[in-house]
C-alpha cells in the first residue's frame, strides 16, 4: 500500500509585485507534511510562513510550483474545494449565534441534516470541554473560550488538514500555555493533520512533531524539536530556536581552536561554534581541560541564573545554572572560574 502524505509543496514560489520591484515571499520552497502529524512553520514576521499557509488553504495561488493535499493536486482549486479548514488570529465567530450554532454553521451551509448538525456540534464542544456553554452567545465568553469555539467549528466538518495561523497570539501567557496543551491533545485525539504557524519558539518546541524553520522566504531546516534544537544547520536556526553562544573557531588537530587558544571537540561543519548556555559545567578555576573565564555579571531568573562570562580573548559566553533553593548560585562578579562543555554539546555551524 502506497503511503500518501497529507501535504506537499513542490518548488513553490510566491512573488508580489512585478519586474524588478517584485518581492519573493516564498523562494522555491518544498516541504512534505505527513499524515496525522503536528507540523509547525516557525519564523519571524515576514519570513513567508503565513504565505505558505495561505497557499495550502487556497487563499493565495503560487507564482509557480505545486500544492498537493492527500496526494491530489489542488494548486488552482479555491478554498471551498480543498479538504482543509483554517483557524485565524481573529476567531471570526458570529456574535448573533449561540456557541452550538457557531460550531454547526459550516455543516448547516453544507445542507447536513439538523440531527447530524446537533450531534456533531455537541461532540465537538465536548472535545474542547465547552458542552456546558452550548446555549451561550459568544460575546459572553472569555478569549480562551472563544478560541475553543473557533477550534470546534473548524473541526466539525472533519477536514483532512487543520491550518492554524497564530491562533494563540491574542491570549495572555498563562492561557497560551494552557491552550498549547489543549491543541496537542485535540490533535492526538482527532488524528487530523495540524499545520501551525507561529513566531513563538516555545510553542513550536512544546507542541510539534516536526518544525519547519523559515527565514527570508526559504525553508532553513525541517526536523523534530530535538533535532532543530540540538543540531541546527546554520546560525539563523541556532539563534532563533532558544538561546545560544557563538564563538569563531579555526581548524586544529583533534578539534577546532577558539580565539583564546583552547582546542575543543565539536560535531558538524562550519567556522562558527555554537554551545547552549545550559550545556556547560562551571568549576573551580584552573581545573584541567577547562576554559579559563571571569564572571562579568549574574542575572537571576528564578528557576535558573544566567552568568555572563569573559574568555581570555575577550569573547563573551553566557552560561545557565539551576538556582538552588536559597537563590544564590554560588558565583560572584569578578570571580575566576573554569568552563567545561558537556560531551557532544559543542557544534559547528554554517553562517
Tab-separated table of N, CA and C in Angstrom, residues 13-14 25 37 39 70 77 105 112-113 128-130 140 178 183 199 204-205 211 258 271 281 288 337:
chain	number	residue	atom	x	y	z
A	13	UNK	N	6.929	29.083	-5.405
A	13	UNK	CA	7.398	30.472	-5.422
A	13	UNK	C	6.164	31.374	-5.372
A	14	UNK	N	6.206	32.377	-4.520
A	14	UNK	CA	5.139	33.370	-4.479
A	14	UNK	C	5.773	34.742	-4.497
A	25	UNK	N	7.968	36.359	-1.552
A	25	UNK	CA	7.586	35.972	-0.191
A	25	UNK	C	7.937	34.517	0.075
A	37	UNK	N	0.286	14.365	11.639
A	37	UNK	CA	1.328	14.967	12.474
A	37	UNK	C	0.986	16.418	12.810
A	39	UNK	N	2.589	19.707	12.610
A	39	UNK	CA	3.720	20.330	11.917
A	39	UNK	C	3.641	21.834	12.110
A	70	UNK	N	-3.367	15.331	0.391
A	70	UNK	CA	-3.785	13.936	0.379
A	70	UNK	C	-3.511	13.285	-0.986
A	77	UNK	N	-7.194	25.145	-7.051
A	77	UNK	CA	-8.554	24.994	-6.528
A	77	UNK	C	-8.854	26.087	-5.510
A	105	UNK	N	-22.255	25.833	12.107
A	105	UNK	CA	-22.558	26.712	10.975
A	105	UNK	C	-22.105	26.122	9.634
A	112	UNK	N	-26.342	19.719	5.726
A	112	UNK	CA	-26.416	18.481	6.508
A	112	UNK	C	-27.736	18.435	7.292
A	113	UNK	N	-28.240	17.237	7.586
A	113	UNK	CA	-29.483	17.114	8.368
A	113	UNK	C	-29.351	17.767	9.742
A	128	UNK	N	-13.712	20.001	23.098
A	128	UNK	CA	-12.989	21.188	23.592
A	128	UNK	C	-13.451	21.583	25.003
A	129	UNK	N	-14.256	20.699	25.625
A	129	UNK	CA	-14.688	20.868	27.019
A	129	UNK	C	-15.523	22.131	27.239
A	130	UNK	N	-16.451	22.383	26.298
A	130	UNK	CA	-17.336	23.549	26.422
A	130	UNK	C	-18.804	23.171	26.256
A	140	UNK	N	-20.454	36.437	25.459
A	140	UNK	CA	-20.428	36.149	26.892
A	140	UNK	C	-19.246	35.265	27.287
A	178	UNK	N	-1.867	26.989	28.541
A	178	UNK	CA	-2.960	26.027	28.686
A	178	UNK	C	-3.453	25.564	27.314
A	183	UNK	N	-4.316	22.117	22.437
A	183	UNK	CA	-4.172	21.908	20.998
A	183	UNK	C	-3.507	20.578	20.694
A	199	UNK	N	5.522	32.511	15.517
A	199	UNK	CA	6.876	33.055	15.655
A	199	UNK	C	7.432	32.713	17.035
A	204	UNK	N	6.398	26.170	19.351
A	204	UNK	CA	6.864	25.193	18.368
A	204	UNK	C	7.507	23.989	19.037
A	205	UNK	N	8.358	24.233	20.022
A	205	UNK	CA	9.081	23.147	20.674
A	205	UNK	C	8.146	22.249	21.484
A	211	UNK	N	9.169	20.556	12.998
A	211	UNK	CA	9.179	22.002	12.814
A	211	UNK	C	9.878	22.328	11.500
A	258	UNK	N	39.627	27.752	19.592
A	258	UNK	CA	38.967	29.006	19.938
A	258	UNK	C	39.972	30.147	19.893
A	271	UNK	N	32.578	27.348	10.384
A	271	UNK	CA	33.643	28.104	11.037
A	271	UNK	C	33.178	28.788	12.319
A	281	UNK	N	29.468	23.145	32.137
A	281	UNK	CA	29.706	22.855	33.557
A	281	UNK	C	30.698	23.888	34.075
A	288	UNK	N	41.930	21.072	35.133
A	288	UNK	CA	42.432	20.621	33.831
A	288	UNK	C	41.304	20.386	32.828
A	337	UNK	N	36.717	31.399	37.052
A	337	UNK	CA	36.180	30.040	37.072
A	337	UNK	C	36.700	29.267	35.872
